[in-house]
Tab-separated table of C-alpha atoms and ligand atoms in Angstrom:
chain	number	residue	atom	x	y	z
A	2	UNK	CA	71.943	98.055	96.943
A	3	UNK	CA	71.542	94.610	98.078
A	4	UNK	CA	68.826	92.292	99.820
A	5	UNK	CA	70.537	89.302	101.278
A	6	UNK	CA	70.262	85.830	99.216
A	7	UNK	CA	68.135	88.222	96.225
A	8	UNK	CA	70.371	86.536	93.583
A	9	UNK	CA	68.371	87.981	90.392
A	10	UNK	CA	67.140	91.736	92.241
A	11	UNK	CA	67.934	94.333	89.742
A	12	UNK	CA	70.782	96.900	90.964
A	13	UNK	CA	68.537	100.287	92.049
A	14	UNK	CA	71.008	103.698	91.949
A	15	UNK	CA	71.979	106.032	94.680
A	16	UNK	CA	71.821	109.768	94.326
A	17	UNK	CA	70.331	109.330	90.693
A	18	UNK	CA	68.467	112.908	90.824
A	19	UNK	CA	71.119	114.298	93.060
A	20	UNK	CA	73.810	113.005	90.508
A	21	UNK	CA	71.477	114.602	87.413
A	22	UNK	CA	71.347	118.095	88.957
A	23	UNK	CA	74.539	118.181	89.557
A	24	UNK	CA	75.861	117.264	86.555
A	25	UNK	CA	73.831	119.473	84.967
A	26	UNK	CA	73.343	117.824	81.297
A	27	UNK	CA	72.743	119.883	78.109
A	28	UNK	CA	70.756	119.409	75.296
A	29	UNK	CA	72.957	117.032	73.140
A	30	UNK	CA	75.916	116.976	75.835
A	31	UNK	CA	78.660	114.430	75.531
A	32	UNK	CA	78.838	112.384	79.169
A	33	UNK	CA	81.415	110.225	80.468
A	34	UNK	CA	79.588	107.362	83.354
A	35	UNK	CA	82.973	106.196	84.790
A	36	UNK	CA	81.185	103.305	86.495
A	37	UNK	CA	78.226	101.189	84.300
A	38	UNK	CA	76.721	98.945	86.771
A	39	UNK	CA	73.558	98.010	85.880
A	40	UNK	CA	73.493	101.691	83.883
A	41	UNK	CA	70.880	103.365	86.470
A	42	UNK	CA	73.270	106.748	85.439
A	43	UNK	CA	73.915	106.390	82.128
A	44	UNK	CA	69.557	105.964	81.143
A	45	UNK	CA	69.088	108.980	83.973
A	46	UNK	CA	72.283	110.378	81.523
A	47	UNK	CA	70.373	109.837	78.397
A	48	UNK	CA	66.733	110.849	79.431
A	49	UNK	CA	68.238	113.826	80.394
A	50	UNK	CA	69.562	114.813	76.743
A	51	UNK	CA	73.045	113.601	76.671
A	52	UNK	CA	74.283	113.401	72.864
A	53	UNK	CA	77.175	110.748	73.187
A	54	UNK	CA	77.179	108.762	77.096
A	55	UNK	CA	80.747	106.787	77.295
A	56	UNK	CA	80.264	103.919	79.933
A	57	UNK	CA	83.035	102.094	81.352
A	58	UNK	CA	83.613	99.222	83.735
A	59	UNK	CA	86.065	97.344	84.430
A	60	UNK	CA	83.397	94.126	84.721
A	61	UNK	CA	83.365	92.216	81.868
A	62	UNK	CA	79.686	91.026	82.823
A	63	UNK	CA	78.679	94.773	83.801
A	64	UNK	CA	79.629	95.590	79.346
A	65	UNK	CA	78.146	92.103	78.092
A	66	UNK	CA	74.783	92.278	79.582
A	67	UNK	CA	74.938	96.255	78.417
A	68	UNK	CA	76.097	95.489	75.794
A	69	UNK	CA	72.596	93.109	74.806
A	70	UNK	CA	69.565	95.182	77.496
A	71	UNK	CA	70.728	98.429	76.580
A	72	UNK	CA	71.245	99.037	72.451
A	73	UNK	CA	70.902	102.730	72.409
A	74	UNK	CA	73.112	104.037	69.806
A	75	UNK	CA	74.003	107.285	71.697
A	76	UNK	CA	76.171	105.022	74.553
A	77	UNK	CA	79.679	103.694	74.294
A	78	UNK	CA	80.402	101.409	75.920
A	79	UNK	CA	84.066	100.441	77.450
A	80	UNK	CA	85.400	97.654	78.857
A	81	UNK	CA	88.255	99.654	80.661
A	82	UNK	CA	89.623	101.381	84.552
A	83	UNK	CA	87.435	105.142	85.131
A	84	UNK	CA	91.769	106.451	85.543
A	85	UNK	CA	92.261	105.454	81.949
A	86	UNK	CA	89.168	107.604	80.509
A	87	UNK	CA	91.280	110.180	80.027
A	88	UNK	CA	93.303	108.252	77.639
A	89	UNK	CA	90.465	106.036	76.423
A	90	UNK	CA	88.246	109.185	75.266
A	91	UNK	CA	91.243	110.211	73.144
A	92	UNK	CA	91.745	107.197	71.888
A	93	UNK	CA	88.260	107.225	70.791
A	94	UNK	CA	88.796	109.607	69.235
A	95	UNK	CA	85.858	111.757	71.563
A	96	UNK	CA	88.525	113.908	73.564
A	97	UNK	CA	87.358	116.389	76.466
A	98	UNK	CA	83.695	115.983	77.831
A	99	UNK	CA	80.592	117.944	79.584
A	100	UNK	CA	80.440	116.006	82.366
A	101	UNK	CA	81.918	112.997	84.434
A	102	UNK	CA	79.881	110.898	87.099
A	103	UNK	CA	81.962	107.676	89.032
A	104	UNK	CA	79.590	106.313	91.401
A	105	UNK	CA	81.990	103.937	93.691
A	106	UNK	CA	82.092	100.665	94.491
A	107	UNK	CA	80.540	97.332	93.820
A	108	UNK	CA	77.352	96.546	92.427
A	109	UNK	CA	74.389	94.669	93.371
A	110	UNK	CA	75.105	91.733	90.739
A	111	UNK	CA	78.221	91.439	91.885
A	112	UNK	CA	77.562	91.282	96.101
A	113	UNK	CA	74.242	89.156	94.737
A	114	UNK	CA	76.758	86.500	93.030
A	115	UNK	CA	78.110	83.859	95.393
A	116	UNK	CA	80.155	83.417	92.489
A	117	UNK	CA	81.964	86.446	92.381
A	118	UNK	CA	82.698	85.944	96.178
A	119	UNK	CA	82.307	89.925	97.189
A	120	UNK	CA	79.251	88.559	99.902
A	121	UNK	CA	79.605	86.256	102.706
A	122	UNK	CA	76.223	86.490	102.458
A	123	UNK	CA	76.042	82.719	100.295
A	124	UNK	CA	78.563	80.944	100.581
A	125	UNK	CA	81.452	81.237	97.098
A	126	UNK	CA	84.479	81.469	96.132
A	127	UNK	CA	87.180	83.589	97.308
A	128	UNK	CA	86.996	85.444	94.490
A	129	UNK	CA	86.116	89.822	94.506
A	130	UNK	CA	88.018	90.542	91.544
A	131	UNK	CA	85.755	93.300	89.882
A	132	UNK	CA	87.635	93.236	86.039
A	133	UNK	CA	87.790	88.689	86.806
A	134	UNK	CA	91.372	89.052	86.583
A	135	UNK	CA	94.178	89.529	88.815
A	136	UNK	CA	94.783	87.593	92.040
A	137	UNK	CA	92.209	86.157	93.578
A	138	UNK	CA	90.890	87.234	97.395
A	139	UNK	CA	91.796	83.473	97.874
A	140	UNK	CA	95.377	83.542	96.069
A	141	UNK	CA	95.888	86.650	98.400
A	142	UNK	CA	94.872	85.403	101.638
A	143	UNK	CA	97.272	82.309	101.248
A	144	UNK	CA	100.347	83.481	100.354
A	145	UNK	CA	100.411	86.505	102.170
A	146	UNK	CA	102.171	87.068	104.990
A	147	UNK	CA	100.062	86.899	108.393
A	148	UNK	CA	101.236	91.245	108.791
A	149	UNK	CA	100.163	91.942	105.902
A	150	UNK	CA	96.894	90.897	105.756
A	151	UNK	CA	96.655	92.522	109.329
A	152	UNK	CA	97.532	96.036	107.637
A	153	UNK	CA	94.939	95.236	104.951
A	154	UNK	CA	91.921	94.917	107.975
A	155	UNK	CA	93.666	97.345	110.083
A	156	UNK	CA	94.510	100.264	106.496
A	157	UNK	CA	91.250	99.080	104.922
A	158	UNK	CA	88.293	98.055	106.752
A	159	UNK	CA	89.419	99.905	110.777
A	160	UNK	CA	88.953	97.035	111.601
A	161	UNK	CA	89.933	96.960	116.076
A	162	UNK	CA	90.815	93.132	115.857
A	163	UNK	CA	93.504	93.390	112.372
A	164	UNK	CA	95.846	91.473	113.953
A	165	UNK	CA	93.898	88.836	116.216
A	166	UNK	CA	91.426	87.816	112.467
A	167	UNK	CA	94.842	87.975	110.554
A	168	UNK	CA	96.329	85.164	112.908
A	169	UNK	CA	93.822	82.676	112.694
A	170	UNK	CA	93.352	83.219	108.526
A	171	UNK	CA	96.537	81.898	108.518
A	172	UNK	CA	96.654	80.234	110.916
A	173	UNK	CA	93.365	78.439	108.442
A	174	UNK	CA	95.261	78.326	105.060
A	175	UNK	CA	94.382	77.163	102.618
A	176	UNK	CA	90.736	79.250	102.583
A	177	UNK	CA	89.002	78.434	99.971
A	178	UNK	CA	85.500	79.860	100.280
A	179	UNK	CA	83.257	83.008	101.738
A	180	UNK	CA	81.806	81.489	104.509
A	181	UNK	CA	84.281	79.350	105.768
A	182	UNK	CA	86.537	83.028	106.093
A	183	UNK	CA	83.179	84.901	107.309
A	184	UNK	CA	83.162	82.338	109.839
A	185	UNK	CA	86.737	82.625	110.610
A	186	UNK	CA	86.421	85.690	111.041
A	187	UNK	CA	83.197	85.718	113.059
A	188	UNK	CA	85.144	83.734	115.736
A	189	UNK	CA	88.077	86.194	116.061
A	190	UNK	CA	86.297	88.733	116.470
A	191	UNK	CA	83.852	87.046	119.246
A	192	UNK	CA	81.250	87.656	117.449
A	193	UNK	CA	77.318	85.825	119.201
A	194	UNK	CA	74.411	85.318	116.707
A	195	UNK	CA	72.035	88.276	117.221
A	196	UNK	CA	74.929	90.819	117.341
A	197	UNK	CA	73.889	93.807	115.317
A	198	UNK	CA	77.293	94.486	113.090
A	199	UNK	CA	78.708	90.700	111.206
A	200	UNK	CA	83.084	92.053	112.045
A	201	UNK	CA	82.967	89.728	108.525
A	202	UNK	CA	81.495	92.925	106.875
A	203	UNK	CA	84.868	95.048	107.656
A	204	UNK	CA	86.965	92.239	106.654
A	205	UNK	CA	85.478	91.778	103.402
A	206	UNK	CA	85.267	95.632	102.230
A	207	UNK	CA	89.339	95.693	103.266
A	208	UNK	CA	90.245	92.499	101.090
A	209	UNK	CA	88.105	94.154	97.994
A	210	UNK	CA	89.338	97.408	98.500
A	211	UNK	CA	92.535	96.188	97.994
A	212	UNK	CA	92.832	93.143	95.729
A	213	UNK	CA	91.155	95.653	93.375
A	214	UNK	CA	93.196	99.153	94.535
A	215	UNK	CA	89.731	100.559	94.822
A	216	UNK	CA	91.028	104.127	96.086
A	217	UNK	CA	94.018	104.175	94.449
A	218	UNK	CA	91.715	103.526	91.573
A	219	UNK	CA	89.902	106.150	92.921
A	220	UNK	CA	93.253	108.901	93.338
A	221	UNK	CA	94.040	108.308	89.753
A	222	UNK	CA	90.069	108.614	87.771
A	223	UNK	CA	89.758	111.861	89.871
A	224	UNK	CA	93.134	113.123	88.770
A	225	UNK	CA	91.791	110.848	84.676
A	226	UNK	CA	88.883	113.205	85.130
A	227	UNK	CA	89.611	117.048	85.505
A	228	UNK	CA	91.816	115.567	82.721
A	229	UNK	CA	89.511	114.899	80.528
A	230	UNK	CA	86.619	117.122	81.394
A	231	UNK	CA	86.107	120.687	79.337
A	232	UNK	CA	86.178	124.038	80.950
A	233	UNK	CA	82.890	124.509	82.341
A	234	UNK	CA	82.908	120.776	83.223
A	235	UNK	CA	80.781	118.910	85.595
A	236	UNK	CA	82.495	115.913	88.256
A	237	UNK	CA	79.932	114.227	90.550
A	238	UNK	CA	81.308	111.359	92.916
A	239	UNK	CA	79.582	109.432	94.588
A	240	UNK	CA	80.941	107.877	97.348
A	241	UNK	CA	79.838	104.531	100.218
A	242	UNK	CA	83.018	105.085	103.154
A	243	UNK	CA	84.497	108.094	104.905
A	244	UNK	CA	87.823	106.077	103.096
A	245	UNK	CA	86.981	106.429	99.783
A	246	UNK	CA	84.064	110.814	100.488
A	247	UNK	CA	87.545	112.565	102.117
A	248	UNK	CA	89.742	111.424	98.630
A	249	UNK	CA	87.142	113.118	96.744
A	250	UNK	CA	87.067	116.479	99.662
A	251	UNK	CA	90.530	116.312	100.070
A	252	UNK	CA	91.171	116.446	96.244
A	253	UNK	CA	88.328	118.859	95.315
A	254	UNK	CA	89.832	121.776	98.838
A	255	UNK	CA	93.520	120.760	97.048
A	256	UNK	CA	91.988	121.761	93.363
A	257	UNK	CA	89.860	124.435	94.495
A	258	UNK	CA	92.497	126.426	96.013
A	259	UNK	CA	92.214	125.600	99.552
A	260	UNK	CA	94.751	124.377	101.772
A	261	UNK	CA	97.443	121.976	99.855
A	262	UNK	CA	97.940	118.649	101.721
A	263	UNK	CA	100.548	116.682	101.070
A	264	UNK	CA	100.947	112.881	101.587
A	265	UNK	CA	103.972	110.314	101.486
A	266	UNK	CA	104.403	109.852	98.052
A	267	UNK	CA	104.098	113.042	97.019
A	268	UNK	CA	105.270	116.398	99.927
A	269	UNK	CA	102.998	119.463	99.709
A	270	UNK	CA	103.298	122.185	97.071
A	271	UNK	CA	103.687	125.673	98.980
A	272	UNK	CA	103.615	127.603	95.554
A	273	UNK	CA	99.940	128.876	94.251
A	274	UNK	CA	98.975	126.901	91.644
A	275	UNK	CA	95.158	128.361	89.706
A	276	UNK	CA	92.285	126.503	90.951
A	277	UNK	CA	91.478	122.994	88.396
A	278	UNK	CA	87.881	123.534	90.320
A	279	UNK	CA	85.078	125.991	91.499
A	280	UNK	CA	81.962	125.304	92.812
A	281	UNK	CA	82.304	122.306	94.963
A	282	UNK	CA	78.641	121.679	96.180
A	283	UNK	CA	78.467	121.042	100.140
A	284	UNK	CA	78.012	117.028	99.872
A	285	UNK	CA	75.041	115.893	99.890
A	286	UNK	CA	72.769	112.648	101.326
A	287	UNK	CA	69.832	110.360	100.669
A	288	UNK	CA	67.022	112.014	101.449
A	289	UNK	CA	64.408	110.367	103.847
A	290	UNK	CA	62.111	108.953	101.635
A	291	UNK	CA	65.541	107.505	99.115
A	292	UNK	CA	66.482	105.985	102.991
A	293	UNK	CA	63.459	104.266	103.065
A	294	UNK	CA	64.183	103.351	99.566
A	295	UNK	CA	66.384	102.231	99.136
A	296	UNK	CA	68.550	101.178	102.390
A	297	UNK	CA	71.951	100.887	100.659
A	298	UNK	CA	71.793	104.411	100.000
A	299	UNK	CA	72.077	105.181	104.611
A	300	UNK	CA	75.879	105.598	103.776
A	301	UNK	CA	75.916	107.342	99.960
A	302	UNK	CA	77.471	111.182	100.114
A	303	UNK	CA	77.554	113.051	96.681
A	304	UNK	CA	80.407	114.892	95.823
A	305	UNK	CA	80.328	117.741	92.591
A	306	UNK	CA	82.489	120.182	91.167
A	307	UNK	CA	82.841	122.660	88.031
A	308	UNK	CA	85.988	122.636	85.977
A	309	UNK	CA	87.523	125.747	85.165
A	310	UNK	CA	90.261	126.388	82.100
A	311	UNK	CA	93.232	126.094	84.455
A	312	UNK	CA	95.800	123.321	83.174
A	313	UNK	CA	95.205	119.839	84.437
A	314	UNK	CA	97.557	119.389	87.849
A	315	UNK	CA	98.474	115.521	86.653
A	316	UNK	CA	99.636	115.769	83.253
A	317	UNK	CA	98.985	112.311	81.968
A	318	UNK	CA	102.155	109.267	81.062
A	319	UNK	CA	102.503	110.228	78.146
A	320	UNK	CA	102.657	114.014	78.289
A	321	UNK	CA	105.384	113.261	80.817
A	322	UNK	CA	107.194	111.250	78.380
A	323	UNK	CA	110.135	112.963	76.166
B	420	LIG	C1	77.855	100.843	92.715
B	420	LIG	S1	77.939	100.362	90.646
B	420	LIG	C2	77.545	100.957	89.677
B	420	LIG	C3	75.884	101.138	89.545
B	420	LIG	C4	75.596	102.610	88.647
B	420	LIG	N1	75.697	103.713	89.226
B	420	LIG	C5	73.951	101.940	88.482
B	420	LIG	O1	72.672	103.030	88.066
B	420	LIG	O2	73.650	101.205	87.515
B	420	LIG	C6	79.787	100.303	90.848
B	420	LIG	C7	80.463	99.429	88.629
B	420	LIG	O3	81.703	100.530	89.324
B	420	LIG	C8	82.154	99.188	88.546
B	420	LIG	N2	83.945	99.839	88.628
B	420	LIG	C9	84.326	100.049	89.824
B	420	LIG	N3	85.580	100.368	90.173
B	420	LIG	C10	85.727	100.524	89.084
B	420	LIG	C11	86.451	101.066	88.428
B	420	LIG	N4	88.036	102.019	88.762
B	420	LIG	N5	86.843	101.126	86.358
B	420	LIG	C12	85.499	101.111	85.633
B	420	LIG	N6	84.557	100.613	86.763
B	420	LIG	C13	84.697	100.320	87.291
B	420	LIG	C14	82.304	98.019	89.157
B	420	LIG	O4	82.657	97.171	88.194
B	420	LIG	C15	80.812	98.404	89.391
B	420	LIG	O5	80.333	97.516	87.887
């Protein structure tokens, strides 16, 4: 998706044909593109005959670009988090939809602009906020306890040297620039030039996931999709690393009648619940051809399933209120 230093590289959609196949759109269907980005999936949905596409993105830049570059009357844009999709669809009088796609992560436009602070390939302010609101990466790194930074690096970056890196960040505060952070991480992790994997990758990923609450968004987005789909509706989700893929895999397993798994917050439910999803497809990875054309597709994984007519497991907050 991104090539270092390339400022204008367009976002190349990943697994788009496979996503379309999983969505199996019929002429006139209503579809949600939960992660609009540069609109690669939306374009494909419209070309496949969708009658209406609702494109969500939490990044105001993505929505602003779409408004000027994408004048299609069948497209409705929403500058919102996809975890809110069921509520927004009701508020806009759209109701239940036939298909939903989620393409998790950051876009080339976000990564390739140093001023967004997502990448250490160019130097920029430590920002990393998809929605351009809330706490910046610099604010987090300069105010959080060292132990909290270490936890974030371990939990969201699977960084084995999390404590050493957190200690080095705390000692160097204030940290304001992406290049500064990358240099601190490389020193703390013992990085040598020429070494294959740059340790800064894991730290940047971890901070980004934490600041944007990406795993919570994914969990809530899957539940929102369950509420937003018609019976027979299709859900396709593309992820780029194992933390995300695990969430999607577990969700489909639980919802399709597999072993119910509890979480820290919610104990395992032992009674039999009616499956809300069926026909869970085997995970799909990029073909050799796509890999050759777009190296970023290497870690991409698509999971998909079809909604049944069963009641959603978690009613929306509004429904829960007395
Ligand atoms: C990988 S890109 C999607 C690319 C898109 N499929 C395309 O072909 O152009 C992910 C996009 O989703 C947005 N995004 C990430 N998490 C989101 C969330 N929770 N709610 C809404 N948009 C989100 C990001 O801002 C980014 O623009």
